[in-house]
Short mmCIF file of C-alpha atoms in Angstrom, two decimals:
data_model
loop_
_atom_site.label_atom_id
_atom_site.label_comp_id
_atom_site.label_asym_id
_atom_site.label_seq_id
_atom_site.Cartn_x
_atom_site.Cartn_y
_atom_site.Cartn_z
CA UNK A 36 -18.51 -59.84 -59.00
CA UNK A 37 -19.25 -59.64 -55.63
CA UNK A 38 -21.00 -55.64 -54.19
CA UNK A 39 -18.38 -53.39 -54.19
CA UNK A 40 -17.45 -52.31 -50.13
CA UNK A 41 -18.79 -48.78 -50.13
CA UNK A 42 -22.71 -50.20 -50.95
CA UNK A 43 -21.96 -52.85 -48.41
CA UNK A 44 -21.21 -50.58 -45.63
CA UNK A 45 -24.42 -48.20 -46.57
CA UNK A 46 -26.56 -50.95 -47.04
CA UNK A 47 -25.85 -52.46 -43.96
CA UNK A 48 -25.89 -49.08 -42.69
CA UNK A 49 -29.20 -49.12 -43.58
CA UNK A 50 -30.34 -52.07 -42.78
CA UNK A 51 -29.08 -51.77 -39.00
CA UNK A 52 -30.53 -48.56 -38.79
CA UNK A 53 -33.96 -49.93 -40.30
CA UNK A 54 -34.38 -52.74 -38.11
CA UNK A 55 -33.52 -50.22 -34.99
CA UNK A 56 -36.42 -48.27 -36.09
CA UNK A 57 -38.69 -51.46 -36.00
CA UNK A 58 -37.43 -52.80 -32.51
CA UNK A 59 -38.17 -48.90 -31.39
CA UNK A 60 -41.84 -48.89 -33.17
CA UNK A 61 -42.46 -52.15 -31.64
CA UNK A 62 -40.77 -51.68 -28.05
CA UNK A 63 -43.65 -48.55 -27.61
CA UNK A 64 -46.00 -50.81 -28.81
CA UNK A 65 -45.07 -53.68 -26.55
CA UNK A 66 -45.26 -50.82 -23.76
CA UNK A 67 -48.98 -50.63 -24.36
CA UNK A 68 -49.25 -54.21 -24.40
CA UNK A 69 -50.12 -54.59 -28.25
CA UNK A 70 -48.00 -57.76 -30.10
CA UNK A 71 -45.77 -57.59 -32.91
CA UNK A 72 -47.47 -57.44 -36.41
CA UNK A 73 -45.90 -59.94 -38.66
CA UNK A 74 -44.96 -58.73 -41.92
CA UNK A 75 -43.64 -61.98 -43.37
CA UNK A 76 -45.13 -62.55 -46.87
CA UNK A 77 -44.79 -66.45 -46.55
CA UNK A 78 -46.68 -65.44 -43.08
CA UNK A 79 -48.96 -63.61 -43.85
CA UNK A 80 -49.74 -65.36 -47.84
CA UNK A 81 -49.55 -69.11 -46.33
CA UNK A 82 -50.06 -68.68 -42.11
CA UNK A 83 -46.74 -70.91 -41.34
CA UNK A 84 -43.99 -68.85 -39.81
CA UNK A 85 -41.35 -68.61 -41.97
CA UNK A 86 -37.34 -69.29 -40.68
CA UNK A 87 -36.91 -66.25 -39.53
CA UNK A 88 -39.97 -65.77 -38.12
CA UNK A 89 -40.39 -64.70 -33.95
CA UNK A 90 -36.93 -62.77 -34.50
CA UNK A 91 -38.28 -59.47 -33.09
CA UNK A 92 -40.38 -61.23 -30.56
CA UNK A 93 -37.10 -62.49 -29.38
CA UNK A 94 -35.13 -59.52 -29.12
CA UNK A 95 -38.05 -58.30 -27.69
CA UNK A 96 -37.44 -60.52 -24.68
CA UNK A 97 -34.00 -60.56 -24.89
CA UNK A 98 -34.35 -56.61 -24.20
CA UNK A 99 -36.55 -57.60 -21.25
CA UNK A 100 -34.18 -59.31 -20.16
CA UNK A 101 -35.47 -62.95 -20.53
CA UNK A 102 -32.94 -64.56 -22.38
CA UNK A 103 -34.36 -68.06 -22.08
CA UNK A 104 -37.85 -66.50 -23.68
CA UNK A 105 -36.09 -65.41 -26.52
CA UNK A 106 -33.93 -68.62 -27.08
CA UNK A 107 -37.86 -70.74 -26.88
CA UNK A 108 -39.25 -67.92 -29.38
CA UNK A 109 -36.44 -68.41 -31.72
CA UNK A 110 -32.75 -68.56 -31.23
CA UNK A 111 -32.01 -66.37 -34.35
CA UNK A 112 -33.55 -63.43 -32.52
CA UNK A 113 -29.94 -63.55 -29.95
CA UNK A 114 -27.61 -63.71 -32.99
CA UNK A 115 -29.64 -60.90 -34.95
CA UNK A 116 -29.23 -58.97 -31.77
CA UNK A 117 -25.51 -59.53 -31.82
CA UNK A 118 -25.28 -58.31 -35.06
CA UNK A 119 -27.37 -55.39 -34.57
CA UNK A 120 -24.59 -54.02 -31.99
CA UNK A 121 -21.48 -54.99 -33.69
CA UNK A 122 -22.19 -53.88 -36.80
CA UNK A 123 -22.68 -50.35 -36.28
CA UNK A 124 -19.62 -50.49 -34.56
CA UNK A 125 -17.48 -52.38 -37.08
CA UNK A 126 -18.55 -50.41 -39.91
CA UNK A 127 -17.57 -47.08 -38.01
CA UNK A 128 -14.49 -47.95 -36.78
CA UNK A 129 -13.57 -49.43 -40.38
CA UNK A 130 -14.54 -46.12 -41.82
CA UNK A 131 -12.46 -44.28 -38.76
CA UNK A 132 -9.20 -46.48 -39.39
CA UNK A 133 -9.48 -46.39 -43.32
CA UNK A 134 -9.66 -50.40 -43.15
CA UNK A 135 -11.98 -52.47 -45.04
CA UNK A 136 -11.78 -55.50 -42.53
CA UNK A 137 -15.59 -56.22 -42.51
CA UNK A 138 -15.83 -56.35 -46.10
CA UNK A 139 -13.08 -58.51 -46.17
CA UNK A 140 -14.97 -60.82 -43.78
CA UNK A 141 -18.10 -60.70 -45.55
CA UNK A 142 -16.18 -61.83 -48.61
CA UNK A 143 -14.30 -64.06 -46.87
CA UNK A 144 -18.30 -65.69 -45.32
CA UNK A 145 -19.37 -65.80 -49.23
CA UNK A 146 -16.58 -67.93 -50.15
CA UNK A 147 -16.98 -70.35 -47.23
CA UNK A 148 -20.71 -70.76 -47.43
CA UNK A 149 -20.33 -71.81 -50.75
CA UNK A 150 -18.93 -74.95 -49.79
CA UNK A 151 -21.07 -77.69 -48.67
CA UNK A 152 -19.06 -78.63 -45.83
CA UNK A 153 -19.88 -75.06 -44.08
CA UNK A 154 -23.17 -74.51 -45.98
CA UNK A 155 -24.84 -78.33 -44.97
CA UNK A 156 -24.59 -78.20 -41.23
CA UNK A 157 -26.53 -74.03 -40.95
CA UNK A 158 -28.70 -75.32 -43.73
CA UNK A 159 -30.02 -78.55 -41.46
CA UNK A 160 -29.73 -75.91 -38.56
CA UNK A 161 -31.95 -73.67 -40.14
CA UNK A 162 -34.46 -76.56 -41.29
CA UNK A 163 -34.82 -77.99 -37.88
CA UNK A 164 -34.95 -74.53 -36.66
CA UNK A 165 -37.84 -73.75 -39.19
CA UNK A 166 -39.81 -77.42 -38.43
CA UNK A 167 -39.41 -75.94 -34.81
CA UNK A 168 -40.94 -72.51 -35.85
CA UNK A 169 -43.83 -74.66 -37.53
CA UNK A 170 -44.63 -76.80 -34.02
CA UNK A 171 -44.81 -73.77 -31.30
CA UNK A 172 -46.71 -71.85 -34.29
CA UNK A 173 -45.31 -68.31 -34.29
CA UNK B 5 -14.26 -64.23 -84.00
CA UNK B 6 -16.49 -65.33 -87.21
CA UNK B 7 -19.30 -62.83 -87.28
CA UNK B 8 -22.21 -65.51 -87.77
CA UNK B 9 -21.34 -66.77 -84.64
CA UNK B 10 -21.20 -63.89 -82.30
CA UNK B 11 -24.59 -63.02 -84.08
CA UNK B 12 -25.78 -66.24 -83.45
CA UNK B 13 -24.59 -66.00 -79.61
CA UNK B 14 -25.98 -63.21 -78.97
CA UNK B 15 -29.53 -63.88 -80.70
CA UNK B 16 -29.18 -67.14 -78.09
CA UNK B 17 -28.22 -65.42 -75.00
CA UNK B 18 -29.50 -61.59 -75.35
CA UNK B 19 -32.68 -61.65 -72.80
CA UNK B 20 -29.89 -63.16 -70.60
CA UNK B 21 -27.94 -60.13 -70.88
CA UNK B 22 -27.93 -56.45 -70.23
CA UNK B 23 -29.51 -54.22 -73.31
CA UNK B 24 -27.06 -51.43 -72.87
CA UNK B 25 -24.02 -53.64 -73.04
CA UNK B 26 -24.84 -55.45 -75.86
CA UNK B 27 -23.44 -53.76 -78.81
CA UNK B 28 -20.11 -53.70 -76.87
CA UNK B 29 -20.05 -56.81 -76.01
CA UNK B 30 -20.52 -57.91 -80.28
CA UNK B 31 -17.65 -55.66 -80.46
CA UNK B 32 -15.58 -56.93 -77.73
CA UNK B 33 -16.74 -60.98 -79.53
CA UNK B 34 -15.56 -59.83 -82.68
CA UNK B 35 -12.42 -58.77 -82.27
CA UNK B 36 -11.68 -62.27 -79.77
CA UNK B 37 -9.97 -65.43 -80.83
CA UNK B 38 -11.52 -67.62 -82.48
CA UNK B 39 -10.33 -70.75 -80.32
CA UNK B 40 -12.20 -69.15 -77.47
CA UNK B 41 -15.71 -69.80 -79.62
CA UNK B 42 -16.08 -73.34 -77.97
CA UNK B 43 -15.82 -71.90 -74.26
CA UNK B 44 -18.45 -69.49 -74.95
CA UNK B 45 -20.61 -71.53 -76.55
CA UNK B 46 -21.16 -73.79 -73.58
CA UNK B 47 -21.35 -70.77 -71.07
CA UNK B 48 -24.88 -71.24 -69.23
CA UNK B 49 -26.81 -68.25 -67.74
CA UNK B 50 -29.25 -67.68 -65.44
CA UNK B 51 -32.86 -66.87 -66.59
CA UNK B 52 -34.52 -64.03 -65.54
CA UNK B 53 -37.64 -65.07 -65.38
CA UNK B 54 -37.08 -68.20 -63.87
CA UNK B 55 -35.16 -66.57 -61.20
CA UNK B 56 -38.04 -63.91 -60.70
CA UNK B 57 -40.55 -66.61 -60.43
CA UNK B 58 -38.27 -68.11 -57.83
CA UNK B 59 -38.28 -64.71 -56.19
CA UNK B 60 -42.13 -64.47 -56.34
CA UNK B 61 -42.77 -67.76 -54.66
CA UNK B 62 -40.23 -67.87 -51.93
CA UNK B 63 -38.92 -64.36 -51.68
CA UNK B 64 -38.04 -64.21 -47.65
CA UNK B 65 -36.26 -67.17 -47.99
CA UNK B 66 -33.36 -65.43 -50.48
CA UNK B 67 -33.64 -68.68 -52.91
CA UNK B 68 -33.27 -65.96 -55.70
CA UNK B 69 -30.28 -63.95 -54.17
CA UNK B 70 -28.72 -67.47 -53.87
CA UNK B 71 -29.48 -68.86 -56.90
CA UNK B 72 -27.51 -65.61 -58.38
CA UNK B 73 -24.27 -66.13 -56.55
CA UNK B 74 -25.26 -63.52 -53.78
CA UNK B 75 -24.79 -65.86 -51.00
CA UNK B 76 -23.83 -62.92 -48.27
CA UNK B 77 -26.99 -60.86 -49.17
CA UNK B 78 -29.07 -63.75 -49.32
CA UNK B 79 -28.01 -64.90 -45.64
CA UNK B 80 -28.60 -61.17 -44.40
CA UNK B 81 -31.87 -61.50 -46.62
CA UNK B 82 -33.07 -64.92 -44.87
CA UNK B 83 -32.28 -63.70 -41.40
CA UNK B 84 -34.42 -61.01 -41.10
CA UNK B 85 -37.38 -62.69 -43.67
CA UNK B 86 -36.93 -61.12 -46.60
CA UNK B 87 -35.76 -57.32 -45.14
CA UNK B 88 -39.24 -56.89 -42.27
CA UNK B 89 -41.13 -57.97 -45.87
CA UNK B 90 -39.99 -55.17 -47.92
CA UNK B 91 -36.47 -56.44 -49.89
CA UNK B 92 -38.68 -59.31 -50.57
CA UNK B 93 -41.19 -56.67 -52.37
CA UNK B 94 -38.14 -54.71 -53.85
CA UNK B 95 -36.42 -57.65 -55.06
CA UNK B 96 -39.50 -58.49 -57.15
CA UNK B 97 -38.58 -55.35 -58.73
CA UNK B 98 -35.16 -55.76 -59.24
CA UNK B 99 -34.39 -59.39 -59.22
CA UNK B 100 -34.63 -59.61 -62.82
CA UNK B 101 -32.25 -56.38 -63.57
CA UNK B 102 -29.63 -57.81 -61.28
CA UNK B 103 -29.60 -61.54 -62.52
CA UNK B 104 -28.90 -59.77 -66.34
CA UNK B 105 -26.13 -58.10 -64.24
CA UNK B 106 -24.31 -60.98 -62.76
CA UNK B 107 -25.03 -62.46 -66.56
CA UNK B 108 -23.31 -59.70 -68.24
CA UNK B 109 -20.34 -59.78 -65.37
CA UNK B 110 -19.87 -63.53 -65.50
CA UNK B 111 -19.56 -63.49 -69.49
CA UNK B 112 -17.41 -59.85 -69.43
CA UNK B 113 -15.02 -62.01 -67.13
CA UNK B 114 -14.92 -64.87 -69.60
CA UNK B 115 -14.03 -62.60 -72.64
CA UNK B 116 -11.40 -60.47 -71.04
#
């Protein structure tokens, strides 16, 4: 069964809020000049950046307002940005109108990505995106 | 259903399942048909243990959450490397809780 819609909406919710908090810890830091600690356990256990990996560094430019920066430190950073500001938005509005249209989309995602037709091409994305991670060393 | 076989089952498939639900689930076996005995038999689960070994080795990269069938949360989970570190901590936690879950789910929706 997939999570029920009122623990999707608070965890992502959450999770929006959470990684606000980060950019906001990190933004101050940036403003003294310090870098972003990594707190990736495949990071920090092995020393190869994981997939994800250079995501707040890249918002970090994208809120600079280098865009190409953030696309060279990793692309994911721009769509996790995306996210970041539709989400709250979609999620309030749903709970506004009564609606459960994200949910329905998020379900909807599940069911797609389990096909290999949808899931194949973002998994080589992500793999080439990862073996590109590994060469600039994040 | 033929009480040496839902004993049986359940002696096979009980660490893949949730404690508190067991007893109703022997109930909810015995009183089901026996032509269904064949279907259950076969059912496969997911182990715990593998899946929190999984979770141990390559936690930021949500192989558990997709080996479980949570394909959303495991996308949400790889994006943002295993939640800034910590879901990957929690999950190390939980993961084994939550694959008896979807165990327990996936066999209630067989037997009803």
């Amino acid at each position: 069964m997939p999570i029920s819609k009122n623990r999707l909406y608070l965890f992502l919710t959450f999770a929006t809020l959470a990684g606000y908090l980060w950019l906001g810890f990190h933004y101050l830091r940036a403003a003294q000049g310090a870098g972003v600690e990594s707190v990736c356990l495949i990071h920090r256990v092995t020393g190869y950046p994981c997939p994800a990996c250079g995501t707040s560094r890249s918002i970090l430019a994208l809120l600079a307002g280098d865009w190409m920066g953030a696309l060279l430190i990793n692309p994911l950073g721009i769509l996790m940005m995306g996210a970041m500001i539709v989400l709250p938005f979609w999620v309030a509005l749903d709970l506004i109108r009564k609606k459960e249209t994200l949910y329905r989309f998020y379900l909807w995602c599940e069911i797609q990505l389990r096909r290999p037709r949808c899931y194949l091409p973002l998994l080589l994305l992500l793999i080439l995106n990862w073996i590109w991670n590994l060469k600039k060393g994040l | 259903m033929d009480a040496n076989n839902v004993d049986m089952f359940l002696t096979a498939n009980a660490k893949f399942l949730e404690e508190h639900q067991l007893l109703f689930i022997r109930e909810r076996l015995l009183a089901m048909d026996e032509s269904r005995w064949r279907m259950l038999q076969f059912m496969q689960f997911q182990d715990p243990v593998i899946i929190l070994i999984v979770s141990l080795l390559t936690g930021p990269l949500a192989i558990d959450r997709f080996m479980i069938g949570d394909t959303g949360l495991g996308v949400i989970k790889l994006l943002t490397c295993g939640g800034l570190g910590i879901w990957a901590l929690i999950d190390w936690i939980m993961i084994m809780g939550i694959t008896r879950q979807k165990n327990t789910e996936k066999l209630m929706m067989a037997i009803y």
